[in-house]
Amino acid sequence: MSDEARWLNDAELETWLAVIGMVTRLPNELDQQLRRDAHMSHFEYGVLAALEHAEDATRRMSDLAYVCHGSLSRLSHVVRRLEEQNLIERFACPDDGRSTLARLTDDGRRRLAKAAPGHVELVRSLIFDELSEEEAKEYGRLTRRILDRITK
Amino acid sequence: MSDEARWLNDAELETWLAVIGMVTRLPNELDQQLRRDAHMSHFEYGVLAALEHAEDATRRMSDLAYVCHGSLSRLSHVVRRLEEQNLIERFACPDDGRSTLARLTDDGRRRLAKAAPGHVELVRSLIFDELSEEEAKEYGRLTRRILDRITK
DNA sequence: TCCCATTAGTTGAATGTTCAATTAATGGTA
DNA sequence: TACCATTAATTGAACATTCAACTAATGGGA
């Protein structure tokens, strides 16, 4: 309270308001497009994509939660729903009895391939059509530094 | 499908993965701090703050929804809960019978003032302690351009 | 004046996420 | 070996958000 110096100045506030808008509106935008065109949320898309890029299209639940930026609980619920649609299958980890492995099925791969073009098109139109190549790189570098702070 | 050129290249993908991490993790981080220290979500904080900065600490519901980046339905539910805690009051708009005005109460102002220092401290530690003054401005400009695209 | 498309807001149900409790396996260490 | 703190994952309840349906007021036209 006695520390006025720690308040945000005008320039900082302007930046901060833009950041709030971005982190609030962008997920909504991605969710809407994917729900409309591919009947999945952006988080679900991220789970499928994270599996596709993994060795054997397989990951431990906790690793998957980390790379998808979600809690293990959230992931567990989401994976159950994806499993019910046969997009993912779960099986015990042979190395560690506590772990569960999740693997992308062929159906899952097809659903992802169907969803990807429209999703990428939206990402491109919102970010990479707006910024020059160098601006986009700089934006990535700055964002990564902040993200590393958040992740600790 | 036939359009390989529209896919993301390595640099774009790196930028995009950082952005996804940011928009997914930052809201969680803000929510956790505010819930722990002030028993409110970041969205609720935003609603109170948006009212405080308004003329007579009063705004139409739909304006409030816009500046808070949420749907009118979401805002309606949130405002009901805040009203139950006497942080906000609602009353009919004299100019337009369809509109509802929301006003910050004295209790609401106090709750916001109590929550603000800890919240600002977190924002500062995540963003403005990481970036130089010029980097923060640049980050704000780039983010704003993307946000304007999202908002159309 | 009388429509009626549009805008503003609310509500309840369906859905999704968080939170806390629980189960179970692991890896040290006494 | 027996203990137990830690890690991994799941589950159900509580809570928040979205979605669709609804009420109601407004502002133009015909």
PDB file of C-alpha atoms in Angstrom, chain A residues 1 5-9 11-30 42-43 65-66 68-70 74 113-114 116-117 119-121 123-132 135-147 149-152, chain B residues 1 5-9 11-30 42-43 65-66 68-70 74 113-114 116-117 119-121 123-132 135-147 149-152:
ATOM      1  CA  MET A   1       0.000   0.000   0.000  1.00  0.00           C
ATOM      2  CA  ALA A   5       6.280   2.812  -7.264  1.00  0.00           C
ATOM      3  CA  ARG A   6       5.004  -0.709  -7.889  1.00  0.00           C
ATOM      4  CA  TRP A   7       1.780   0.479  -9.578  1.00  0.00           C
ATOM      5  CA  LEU A   8       1.484   0.254 -13.360  1.00  0.00           C
ATOM      6  CA  ASN A   9       2.195   3.400 -15.365  1.00  0.00           C
ATOM      7  CA  ALA A  11       2.345   2.488 -20.953  1.00  0.00           C
ATOM      8  CA  GLU A  12       2.413  -0.635 -18.795  1.00  0.00           C
ATOM      9  CA  LEU A  13      -1.351  -0.513 -18.315  1.00  0.00           C
ATOM     10  CA  GLU A  14      -1.887  -0.223 -22.055  1.00  0.00           C
ATOM     11  CA  THR A  15       0.305  -3.266 -22.636  1.00  0.00           C
ATOM     12  CA  TRP A  16      -1.391  -5.174 -19.848  1.00  0.00           C
ATOM     13  CA  LEU A  17      -4.893  -4.454 -21.152  1.00  0.00           C
ATOM     14  CA  ALA A  18      -3.868  -5.753 -24.573  1.00  0.00           C
ATOM     15  CA  VAL A  19      -2.461  -8.911 -22.977  1.00  0.00           C
ATOM     16  CA  ILE A  20      -5.638  -9.514 -20.971  1.00  0.00           C
ATOM     17  CA  GLY A  21      -7.720  -9.104 -24.121  1.00  0.00           C
ATOM     18  CA  MET A  22      -5.495 -11.519 -25.988  1.00  0.00           C
ATOM     19  CA  VAL A  23      -5.487 -14.280 -23.374  1.00  0.00           C
ATOM     20  CA  THR A  24      -9.239 -13.962 -22.839  1.00  0.00           C
ATOM     21  CA  ARG A  25     -10.435 -13.661 -26.425  1.00  0.00           C
ATOM     22  CA  LEU A  26      -8.019 -15.861 -28.364  1.00  0.00           C
ATOM     23  CA  PRO A  27      -9.043 -19.124 -26.635  1.00  0.00           C
ATOM     24  CA  ASN A  28     -12.707 -18.293 -27.255  1.00  0.00           C
ATOM     25  CA  GLU A  29     -11.996 -17.664 -30.924  1.00  0.00           C
ATOM     26  CA  LEU A  30     -10.093 -20.929 -31.330  1.00  0.00           C
ATOM     27  CA  HIS A  42      -9.067 -26.210 -28.678  1.00  0.00           C
ATOM     28  CA  PHE A  43      -7.787 -28.105 -25.656  1.00  0.00           C
ATOM     29  CA  ALA A  65      -0.805 -32.588 -19.144  1.00  0.00           C
ATOM     30  CA  TYR A  66       2.420 -30.600 -19.004  1.00  0.00           C
ATOM     31  CA  CYS A  68      -0.903 -29.197 -23.051  1.00  0.00           C
ATOM     32  CA  HIS A  69      -0.660 -26.680 -20.195  1.00  0.00           C
ATOM     33  CA  GLY A  70      -3.507 -28.275 -18.225  1.00  0.00           C
ATOM     34  CA  ARG A  74      -8.557 -31.802 -16.466  1.00  0.00           C
ATOM     35  CA  ALA A 113      -6.109 -34.314 -40.031  1.00  0.00           C
ATOM     36  CA  LYS A 114      -9.645 -33.196 -40.822  1.00  0.00           C
ATOM     37  CA  ALA A 116      -6.074 -29.111 -38.895  1.00  0.00           C
ATOM     38  CA  PRO A 117      -6.463 -27.080 -42.112  1.00  0.00           C
ATOM     39  CA  HIS A 119      -7.545 -24.390 -37.505  1.00  0.00           C
ATOM     40  CA  VAL A 120      -4.205 -23.466 -39.067  1.00  0.00           C
ATOM     41  CA  GLU A 121      -5.999 -21.124 -41.426  1.00  0.00           C
ATOM     42  CA  VAL A 123      -4.143 -19.095 -36.631  1.00  0.00           C
ATOM     43  CA  ARG A 124      -2.528 -17.728 -39.753  1.00  0.00           C
ATOM     44  CA  SER A 125      -5.206 -15.134 -40.351  1.00  0.00           C
ATOM     45  CA  LEU A 126      -5.057 -13.881 -36.748  1.00  0.00           C
ATOM     46  CA  ILE A 127      -1.305 -13.885 -36.158  1.00  0.00           C
ATOM     47  CA  PHE A 128       0.904 -14.442 -39.164  1.00  0.00           C
ATOM     48  CA  ASP A 129      -1.072 -12.440 -41.698  1.00  0.00           C
ATOM     49  CA  GLU A 130      -0.900  -9.483 -39.302  1.00  0.00           C
ATOM     50  CA  LEU A 131       2.826  -9.616 -38.413  1.00  0.00           C
ATOM     51  CA  SER A 132       5.871  -9.540 -40.672  1.00  0.00           C
ATOM     52  CA  GLU A 135       7.804  -9.255 -36.015  1.00  0.00           C
ATOM     53  CA  ALA A 136       6.400 -12.737 -35.570  1.00  0.00           C
ATOM     54  CA  LYS A 137       9.791 -14.056 -34.472  1.00  0.00           C
ATOM     55  CA  GLU A 138      10.204 -11.188 -32.022  1.00  0.00           C
ATOM     56  CA  TYR A 139       6.699 -11.763 -30.711  1.00  0.00           C
ATOM     57  CA  GLY A 140       7.551 -15.427 -30.194  1.00  0.00           C
ATOM     58  CA  ARG A 141      10.764 -14.593 -28.333  1.00  0.00           C
ATOM     59  CA  LEU A 142       9.050 -12.126 -25.978  1.00  0.00           C
ATOM     60  CA  THR A 143       6.122 -14.464 -25.362  1.00  0.00           C
ATOM     61  CA  ARG A 144       8.475 -17.378 -24.653  1.00  0.00           C
ATOM     62  CA  ARG A 145      10.357 -15.362 -22.033  1.00  0.00           C
ATOM     63  CA  ILE A 146       7.131 -14.511 -20.226  1.00  0.00           C
ATOM     64  CA  LEU A 147       5.901 -18.098 -20.517  1.00  0.00           C
ATOM     65  CA  ARG A 149       8.501 -17.050 -16.010  1.00  0.00           C
ATOM     66  CA  ILE A 150       4.974 -18.405 -15.605  1.00  0.00           C
ATOM     67  CA  THR A 151       6.177 -22.003 -15.800  1.00  0.00           C
ATOM     68  CA  LYS A 152       9.011 -21.091 -13.372  1.00  0.00           C
TER      69      LYS A 152
ATOM     70  CA  MET B   1      -5.299 -29.995 -48.329  1.00  0.00           C
ATOM     71  CA  ALA B   5       2.118 -23.267 -48.506  1.00  0.00           C
ATOM     72  CA  ARG B   6      -0.417 -22.349 -45.822  1.00  0.00           C
ATOM     73  CA  TRP B   7       1.118 -24.703 -43.254  1.00  0.00           C
ATOM     74  CA  LEU B   8       3.204 -23.234 -40.409  1.00  0.00           C
ATOM     75  CA  ASN B   9       6.981 -23.299 -40.814  1.00  0.00           C
ATOM     76  CA  ALA B  11       9.689 -20.415 -36.754  1.00  0.00           C
ATOM     77  CA  GLU B  12       5.940 -19.830 -36.934  1.00  0.00           C
ATOM     78  CA  LEU B  13       5.249 -23.044 -35.027  1.00  0.00           C
ATOM     79  CA  GLU B  14       7.669 -22.009 -32.293  1.00  0.00           C
ATOM     80  CA  THR B  15       5.945 -18.656 -31.967  1.00  0.00           C
ATOM     81  CA  TRP B  16       2.523 -20.276 -31.991  1.00  0.00           C
ATOM     82  CA  LEU B  17       3.421 -22.811 -29.294  1.00  0.00           C
ATOM     83  CA  ALA B  18       4.621 -19.980 -27.060  1.00  0.00           C
ATOM     84  CA  VAL B  19       1.370 -18.087 -27.663  1.00  0.00           C
ATOM     85  CA  ILE B  20      -0.755 -21.145 -26.828  1.00  0.00           C
ATOM     86  CA  GLY B  21       1.212 -21.628 -23.618  1.00  0.00           C
ATOM     87  CA  MET B  22       0.755 -17.999 -22.700  1.00  0.00           C
ATOM     88  CA  VAL B  23      -2.994 -17.823 -23.306  1.00  0.00           C
ATOM     89  CA  THR B  24      -3.568 -21.127 -21.523  1.00  0.00           C
ATOM     90  CA  ARG B  25      -1.311 -20.709 -18.501  1.00  0.00           C
ATOM     91  CA  LEU B  26      -1.544 -16.986 -17.736  1.00  0.00           C
ATOM     92  CA  PRO B  27      -5.277 -17.000 -16.903  1.00  0.00           C
ATOM     93  CA  ASN B  28      -4.737 -20.006 -14.602  1.00  0.00           C
ATOM     94  CA  GLU B  29      -1.908 -18.212 -12.838  1.00  0.00           C
ATOM     95  CA  LEU B  30      -3.973 -15.032 -12.355  1.00  0.00           C
ATOM     96  CA  HIS B  42      -9.592 -12.910 -12.540  1.00  0.00           C
ATOM     97  CA  PHE B  43     -12.738 -12.295 -14.548  1.00  0.00           C
ATOM     98  CA  ALA B  65     -19.293  -7.521 -21.283  1.00  0.00           C
ATOM     99  CA  TYR B  66     -17.392  -5.954 -24.165  1.00  0.00           C
ATOM    100  CA  CYS B  68     -14.271  -7.500 -20.024  1.00  0.00           C
ATOM    101  CA  HIS B  69     -14.010  -9.659 -23.168  1.00  0.00           C
ATOM    102  CA  GLY B  70     -16.838 -11.976 -22.091  1.00  0.00           C
ATOM    103  CA  ARG B  74     -21.332 -15.070 -18.724  1.00  0.00           C
ATOM    104  CA  ALA B 113      -8.613  -2.131  -3.281  1.00  0.00           C
ATOM    105  CA  LYS B 114      -7.709  -5.076  -1.062  1.00  0.00           C
ATOM    106  CA  ALA B 116      -5.240  -4.950  -6.250  1.00  0.00           C
ATOM    107  CA  PRO B 117      -1.733  -4.833  -4.716  1.00  0.00           C
ATOM    108  CA  HIS B 119      -2.591  -8.851  -8.286  1.00  0.00           C
ATOM    109  CA  VAL B 120      -0.480  -6.012  -9.653  1.00  0.00           C
ATOM    110  CA  GLU B 121       2.571  -7.492  -7.973  1.00  0.00           C
ATOM    111  CA  VAL B 123       1.466  -8.986 -13.170  1.00  0.00           C
ATOM    112  CA  ARG B 124       4.653  -7.023 -12.632  1.00  0.00           C
ATOM    113  CA  SER B 125       6.687 -10.067 -11.693  1.00  0.00           C
ATOM    114  CA  LEU B 126       5.495 -12.044 -14.727  1.00  0.00           C
ATOM    115  CA  ILE B 127       5.627  -9.341 -17.407  1.00  0.00           C
ATOM    116  CA  PHE B 128       7.314  -6.104 -16.484  1.00  0.00           C
ATOM    117  CA  ASP B 129      10.167  -7.509 -14.431  1.00  0.00           C
ATOM    118  CA  GLU B 130      11.033  -9.732 -17.383  1.00  0.00           C
ATOM    119  CA  LEU B 131      10.877  -7.150 -20.195  1.00  0.00           C
ATOM    120  CA  SER B 132      12.714  -3.849 -20.568  1.00  0.00           C
ATOM    121  CA  GLU B 135      10.388  -4.425 -24.997  1.00  0.00           C
ATOM    122  CA  ALA B 136       7.186  -4.111 -22.961  1.00  0.00           C
ATOM    123  CA  LYS B 137       5.951  -1.303 -25.218  1.00  0.00           C
ATOM    124  CA  GLU B 138       6.762  -3.331 -28.323  1.00  0.00           C
ATOM    125  CA  TYR B 139       5.058  -6.358 -26.833  1.00  0.00           C
ATOM    126  CA  GLY B 140       1.987  -4.225 -26.160  1.00  0.00           C
ATOM    127  CA  ARG B 141       1.918  -2.879 -29.721  1.00  0.00           C
ATOM    128  CA  LEU B 142       2.202  -6.332 -31.294  1.00  0.00           C
ATOM    129  CA  THR B 143      -0.394  -7.821 -28.948  1.00  0.00           C
ATOM    130  CA  ARG B 144      -2.785  -4.961 -29.633  1.00  0.00           C
ATOM    131  CA  ARG B 145      -2.557  -5.494 -33.388  1.00  0.00           C
ATOM    132  CA  ILE B 146      -3.422  -9.168 -33.000  1.00  0.00           C
ATOM    133  CA  LEU B 147      -6.213  -8.359 -30.545  1.00  0.00           C
ATOM    134  CA  ARG B 149      -7.792  -8.701 -35.601  1.00  0.00           C
ATOM    135  CA  ILE B 150      -9.562 -10.996 -33.151  1.00  0.00           C
ATOM    136  CA  THR B 151     -12.105  -8.335 -32.243  1.00  0.00           C
ATOM    137  CA  LYS B 152     -12.499  -7.510 -35.971  1.00  0.00           C
TER     138      LYS B 152
END
